[in-house]
PDB file of C-alpha atoms in Angstrom:
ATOM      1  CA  UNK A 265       0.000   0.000   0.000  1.00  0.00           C
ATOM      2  CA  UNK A 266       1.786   3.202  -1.037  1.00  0.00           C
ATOM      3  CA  UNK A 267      -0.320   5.911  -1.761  1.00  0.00           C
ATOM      4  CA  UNK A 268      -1.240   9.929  -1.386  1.00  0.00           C
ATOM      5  CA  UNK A 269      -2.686   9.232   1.781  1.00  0.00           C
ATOM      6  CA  UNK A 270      -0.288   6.770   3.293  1.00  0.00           C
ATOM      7  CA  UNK A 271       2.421   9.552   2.437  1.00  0.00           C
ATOM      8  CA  UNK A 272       0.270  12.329   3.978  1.00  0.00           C
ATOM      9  CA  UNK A 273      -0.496  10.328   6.696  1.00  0.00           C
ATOM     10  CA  UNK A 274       3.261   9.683   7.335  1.00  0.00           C
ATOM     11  CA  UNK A 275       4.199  13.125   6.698  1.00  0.00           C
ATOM     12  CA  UNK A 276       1.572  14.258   9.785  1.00  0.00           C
ATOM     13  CA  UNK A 277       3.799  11.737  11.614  1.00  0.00           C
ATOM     14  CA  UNK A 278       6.515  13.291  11.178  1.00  0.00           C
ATOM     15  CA  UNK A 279       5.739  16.833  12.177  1.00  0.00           C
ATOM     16  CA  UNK A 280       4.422  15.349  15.139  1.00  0.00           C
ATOM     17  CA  UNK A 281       6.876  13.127  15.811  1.00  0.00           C
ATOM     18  CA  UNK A 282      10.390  14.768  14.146  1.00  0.00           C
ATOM     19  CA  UNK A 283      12.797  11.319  15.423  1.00  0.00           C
ATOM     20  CA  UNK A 284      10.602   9.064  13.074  1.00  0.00           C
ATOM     21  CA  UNK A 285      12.920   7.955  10.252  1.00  0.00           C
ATOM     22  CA  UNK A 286      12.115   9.870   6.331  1.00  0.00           C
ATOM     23  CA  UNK A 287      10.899   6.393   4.716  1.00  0.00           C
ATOM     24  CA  UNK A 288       7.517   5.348   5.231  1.00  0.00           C
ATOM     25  CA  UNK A 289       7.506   1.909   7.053  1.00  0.00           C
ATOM     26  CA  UNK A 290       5.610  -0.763   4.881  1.00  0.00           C
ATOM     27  CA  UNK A 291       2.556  -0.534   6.827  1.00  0.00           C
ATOM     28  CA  UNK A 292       0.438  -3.793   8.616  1.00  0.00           C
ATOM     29  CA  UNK A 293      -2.420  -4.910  10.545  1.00  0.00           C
ATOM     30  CA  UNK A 294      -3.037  -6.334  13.619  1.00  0.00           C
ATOM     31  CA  UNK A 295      -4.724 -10.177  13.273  1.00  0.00           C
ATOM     32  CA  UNK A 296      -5.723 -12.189  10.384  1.00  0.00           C
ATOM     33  CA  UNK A 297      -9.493 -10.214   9.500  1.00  0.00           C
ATOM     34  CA  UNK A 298     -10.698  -6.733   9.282  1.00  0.00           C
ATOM     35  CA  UNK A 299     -12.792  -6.823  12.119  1.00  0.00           C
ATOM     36  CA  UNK A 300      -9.808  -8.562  14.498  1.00  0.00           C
ATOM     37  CA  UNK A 301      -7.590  -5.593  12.892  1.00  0.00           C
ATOM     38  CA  UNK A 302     -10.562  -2.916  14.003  1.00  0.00           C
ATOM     39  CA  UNK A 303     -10.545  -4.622  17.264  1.00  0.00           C
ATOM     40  CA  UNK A 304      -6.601  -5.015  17.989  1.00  0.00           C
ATOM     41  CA  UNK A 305      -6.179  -1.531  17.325  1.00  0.00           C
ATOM     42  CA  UNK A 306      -8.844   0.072  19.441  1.00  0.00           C
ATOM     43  CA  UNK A 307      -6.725  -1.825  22.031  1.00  0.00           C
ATOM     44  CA  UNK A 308      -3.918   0.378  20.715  1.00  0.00           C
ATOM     45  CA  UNK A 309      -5.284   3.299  20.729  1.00  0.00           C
ATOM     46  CA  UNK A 310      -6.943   3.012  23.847  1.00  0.00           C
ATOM     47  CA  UNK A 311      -3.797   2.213  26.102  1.00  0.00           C
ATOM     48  CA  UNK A 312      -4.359  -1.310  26.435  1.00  0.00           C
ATOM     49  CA  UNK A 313      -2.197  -3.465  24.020  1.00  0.00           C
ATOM     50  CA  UNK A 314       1.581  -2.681  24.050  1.00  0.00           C
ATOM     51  CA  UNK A 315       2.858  -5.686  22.601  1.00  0.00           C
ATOM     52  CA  UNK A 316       2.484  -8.198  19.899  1.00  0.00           C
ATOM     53  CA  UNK A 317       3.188 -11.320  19.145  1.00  0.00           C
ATOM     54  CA  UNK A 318       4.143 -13.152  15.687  1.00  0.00           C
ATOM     55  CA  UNK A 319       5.393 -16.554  14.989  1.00  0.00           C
ATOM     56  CA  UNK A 320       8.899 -16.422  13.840  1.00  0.00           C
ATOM     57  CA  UNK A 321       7.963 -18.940  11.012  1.00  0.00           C
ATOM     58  CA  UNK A 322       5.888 -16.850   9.439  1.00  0.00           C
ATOM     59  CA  UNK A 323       7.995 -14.130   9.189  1.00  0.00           C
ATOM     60  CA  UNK A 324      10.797 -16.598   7.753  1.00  0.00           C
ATOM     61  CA  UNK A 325       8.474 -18.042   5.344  1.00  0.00           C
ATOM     62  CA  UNK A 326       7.132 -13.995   4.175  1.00  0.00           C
ATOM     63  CA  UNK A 327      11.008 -12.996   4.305  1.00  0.00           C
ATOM     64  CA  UNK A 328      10.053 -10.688   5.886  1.00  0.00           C
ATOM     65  CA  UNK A 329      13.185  -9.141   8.964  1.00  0.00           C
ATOM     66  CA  UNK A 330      12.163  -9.214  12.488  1.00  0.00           C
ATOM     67  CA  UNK A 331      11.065  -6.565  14.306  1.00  0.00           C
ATOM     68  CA  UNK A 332      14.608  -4.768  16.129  1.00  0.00           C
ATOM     69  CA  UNK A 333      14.340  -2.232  18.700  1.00  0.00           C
ATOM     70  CA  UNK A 334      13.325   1.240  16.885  1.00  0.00           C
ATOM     71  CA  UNK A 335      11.290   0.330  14.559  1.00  0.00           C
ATOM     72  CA  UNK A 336       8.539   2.444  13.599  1.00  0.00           C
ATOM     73  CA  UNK A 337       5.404   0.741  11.676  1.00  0.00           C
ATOM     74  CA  UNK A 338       2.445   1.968  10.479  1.00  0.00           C
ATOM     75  CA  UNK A 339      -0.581  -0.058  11.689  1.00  0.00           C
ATOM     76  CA  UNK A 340      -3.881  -0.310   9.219  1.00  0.00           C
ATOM     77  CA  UNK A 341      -7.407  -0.163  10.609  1.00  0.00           C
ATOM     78  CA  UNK A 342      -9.517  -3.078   8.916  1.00  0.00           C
ATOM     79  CA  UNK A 343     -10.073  -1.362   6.381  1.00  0.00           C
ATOM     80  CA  UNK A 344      -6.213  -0.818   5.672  1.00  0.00           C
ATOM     81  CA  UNK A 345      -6.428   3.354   6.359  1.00  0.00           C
ATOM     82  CA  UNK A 346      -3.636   4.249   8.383  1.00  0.00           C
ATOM     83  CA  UNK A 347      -3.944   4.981  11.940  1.00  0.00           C
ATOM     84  CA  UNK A 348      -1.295   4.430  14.085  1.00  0.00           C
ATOM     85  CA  UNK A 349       2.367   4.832  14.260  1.00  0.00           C
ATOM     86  CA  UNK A 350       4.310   2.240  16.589  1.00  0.00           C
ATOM     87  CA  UNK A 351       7.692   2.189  17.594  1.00  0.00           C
ATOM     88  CA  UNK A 352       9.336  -1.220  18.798  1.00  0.00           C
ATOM     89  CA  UNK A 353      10.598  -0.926  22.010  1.00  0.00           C
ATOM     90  CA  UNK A 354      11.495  -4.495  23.322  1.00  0.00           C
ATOM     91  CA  UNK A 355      12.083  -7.980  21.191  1.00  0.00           C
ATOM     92  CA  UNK A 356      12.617 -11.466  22.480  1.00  0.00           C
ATOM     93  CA  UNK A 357      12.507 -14.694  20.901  1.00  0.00           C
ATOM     94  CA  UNK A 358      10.888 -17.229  22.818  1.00  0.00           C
ATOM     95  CA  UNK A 359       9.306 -21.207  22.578  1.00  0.00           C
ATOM     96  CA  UNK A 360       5.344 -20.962  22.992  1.00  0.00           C
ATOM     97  CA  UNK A 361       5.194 -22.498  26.243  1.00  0.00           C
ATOM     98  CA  UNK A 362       7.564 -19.926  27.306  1.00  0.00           C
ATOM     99  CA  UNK A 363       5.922 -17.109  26.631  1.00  0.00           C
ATOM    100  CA  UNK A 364       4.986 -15.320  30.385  1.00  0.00           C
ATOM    101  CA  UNK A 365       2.147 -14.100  32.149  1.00  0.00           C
ATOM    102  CA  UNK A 366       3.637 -10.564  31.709  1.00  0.00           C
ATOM    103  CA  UNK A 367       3.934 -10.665  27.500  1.00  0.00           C
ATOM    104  CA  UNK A 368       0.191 -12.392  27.521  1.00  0.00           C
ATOM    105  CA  UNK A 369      -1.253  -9.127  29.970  1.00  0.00           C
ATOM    106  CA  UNK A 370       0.687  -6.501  27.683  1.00  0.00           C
ATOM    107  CA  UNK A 371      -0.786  -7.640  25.032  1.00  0.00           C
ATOM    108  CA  UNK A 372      -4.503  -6.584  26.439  1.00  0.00           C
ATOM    109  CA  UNK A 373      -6.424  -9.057  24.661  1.00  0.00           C
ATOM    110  CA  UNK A 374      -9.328 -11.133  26.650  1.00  0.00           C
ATOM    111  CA  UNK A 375      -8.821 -11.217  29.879  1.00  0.00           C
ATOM    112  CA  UNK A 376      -5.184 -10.510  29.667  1.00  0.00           C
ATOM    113  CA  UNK A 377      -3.941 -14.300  31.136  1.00  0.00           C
ATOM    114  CA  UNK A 378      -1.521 -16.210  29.797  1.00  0.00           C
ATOM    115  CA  UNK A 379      -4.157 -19.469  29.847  1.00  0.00           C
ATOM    116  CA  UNK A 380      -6.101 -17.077  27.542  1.00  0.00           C
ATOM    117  CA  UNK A 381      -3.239 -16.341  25.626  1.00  0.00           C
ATOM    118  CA  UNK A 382      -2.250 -19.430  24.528  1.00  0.00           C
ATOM    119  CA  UNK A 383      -5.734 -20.498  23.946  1.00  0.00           C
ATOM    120  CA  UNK A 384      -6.505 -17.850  21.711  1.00  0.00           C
ATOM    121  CA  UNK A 385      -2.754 -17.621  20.140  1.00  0.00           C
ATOM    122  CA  UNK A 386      -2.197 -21.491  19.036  1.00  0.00           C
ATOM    123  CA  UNK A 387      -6.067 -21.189  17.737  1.00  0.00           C
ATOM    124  CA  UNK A 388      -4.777 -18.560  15.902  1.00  0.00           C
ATOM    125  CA  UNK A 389      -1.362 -19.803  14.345  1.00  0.00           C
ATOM    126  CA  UNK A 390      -3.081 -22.564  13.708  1.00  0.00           C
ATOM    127  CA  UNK A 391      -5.935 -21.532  11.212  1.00  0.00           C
ATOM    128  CA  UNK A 392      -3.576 -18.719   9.976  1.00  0.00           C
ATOM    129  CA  UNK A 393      -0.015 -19.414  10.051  1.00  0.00           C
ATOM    130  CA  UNK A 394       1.495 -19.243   6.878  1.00  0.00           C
ATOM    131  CA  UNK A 395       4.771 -20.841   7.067  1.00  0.00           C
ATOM    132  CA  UNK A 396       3.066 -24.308   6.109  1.00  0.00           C
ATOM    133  CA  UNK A 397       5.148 -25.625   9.455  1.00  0.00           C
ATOM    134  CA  UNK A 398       2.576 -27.015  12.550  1.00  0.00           C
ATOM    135  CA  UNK A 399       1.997 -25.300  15.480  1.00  0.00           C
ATOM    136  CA  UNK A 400       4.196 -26.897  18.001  1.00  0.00           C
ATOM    137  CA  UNK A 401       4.517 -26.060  21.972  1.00  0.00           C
ATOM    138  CA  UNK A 402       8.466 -25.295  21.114  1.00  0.00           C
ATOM    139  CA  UNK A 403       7.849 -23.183  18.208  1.00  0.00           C
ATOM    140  CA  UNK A 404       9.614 -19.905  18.345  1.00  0.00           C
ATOM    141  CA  UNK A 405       7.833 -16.549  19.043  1.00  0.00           C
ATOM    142  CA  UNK A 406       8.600 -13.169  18.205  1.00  0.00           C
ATOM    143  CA  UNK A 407       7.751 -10.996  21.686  1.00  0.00           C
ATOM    144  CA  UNK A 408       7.722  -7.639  20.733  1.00  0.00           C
ATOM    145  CA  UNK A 409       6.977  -4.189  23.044  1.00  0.00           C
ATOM    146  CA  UNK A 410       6.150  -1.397  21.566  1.00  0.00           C
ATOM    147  CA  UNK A 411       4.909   2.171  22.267  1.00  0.00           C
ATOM    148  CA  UNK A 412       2.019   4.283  20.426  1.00  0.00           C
ATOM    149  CA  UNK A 413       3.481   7.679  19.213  1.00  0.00           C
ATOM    150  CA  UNK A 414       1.078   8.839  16.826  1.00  0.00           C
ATOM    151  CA  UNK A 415      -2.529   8.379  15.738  1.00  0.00           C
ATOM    152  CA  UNK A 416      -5.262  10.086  14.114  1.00  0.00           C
TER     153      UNK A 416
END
């Protein structure tokens, strides 16, 4: 998605935010559907979720890099208009089962427990994970923190 208003939209960023770096971050949504994007970042927005989670299959399979410390990314509402402007503040690379209690509440989802977490997580890589690898217990995690410095 590059277009007129991703570039204004990044532009508004940057005024408001003058550290964020000059190229527009590929932009992304939260979850796997328009409506789980909608209602991932209205967690954002609102304070709640400040951390993610991907499997680190998937983003070896879309060769795609994994998330570092500083990077800025543009999340998409549901109906991929930019909203949001993240910046990374903490990765770790972790097995499933060793994801903590901590990770599962900053992500703000349910009812924020780590039970729930997993639940709702290997349900999730499960009927969406694109790396064509099975969920496993030991597979590895991409933990990310991040912080919300811009929306409209």
């Amino acid at each position: 998605m590059r277009s007129s208003k991703l570039e204004n939209f990044w532009s508004d960023a940057q005024e408001a935010v003058p550290a964020l770096p000059a190229q527009v971050p590929e932009p992304w949504a939260f979850g796997a559907t328009p409506d789980h994007a909608d209602e991932l970042l209205a967690l954002v927005l609102n304070g709640t979720k400040t951390a993610t989670a991907s499997a680190l299959w998937d983003i070896e399979s879309d060769d795609e890099p994994v998330p570092q410390v500083g990077d800025a990314s543009v999340i998409l509402d549901g109906r991929n208009r930019p909203r949001a402007v993240i910046v990374t503040t903490a990765v770790e690379i972790v097995a499933f089962s060793a994801v903590n209690a901590a990770h599962a509440h900053s992500e703000g989802e349910g009812d924020r427990t780590l039970k729930e977490w997993r639940v709702v997580h290997e349900q999730f890589w499960r009927r969406y994970g694109q790396s064509g690898r099975a969920f496993t217990s030991d597979m590895p995690v991409v933990c990310e923190r991040f912080e919300l410095v811009f929306a409209v």
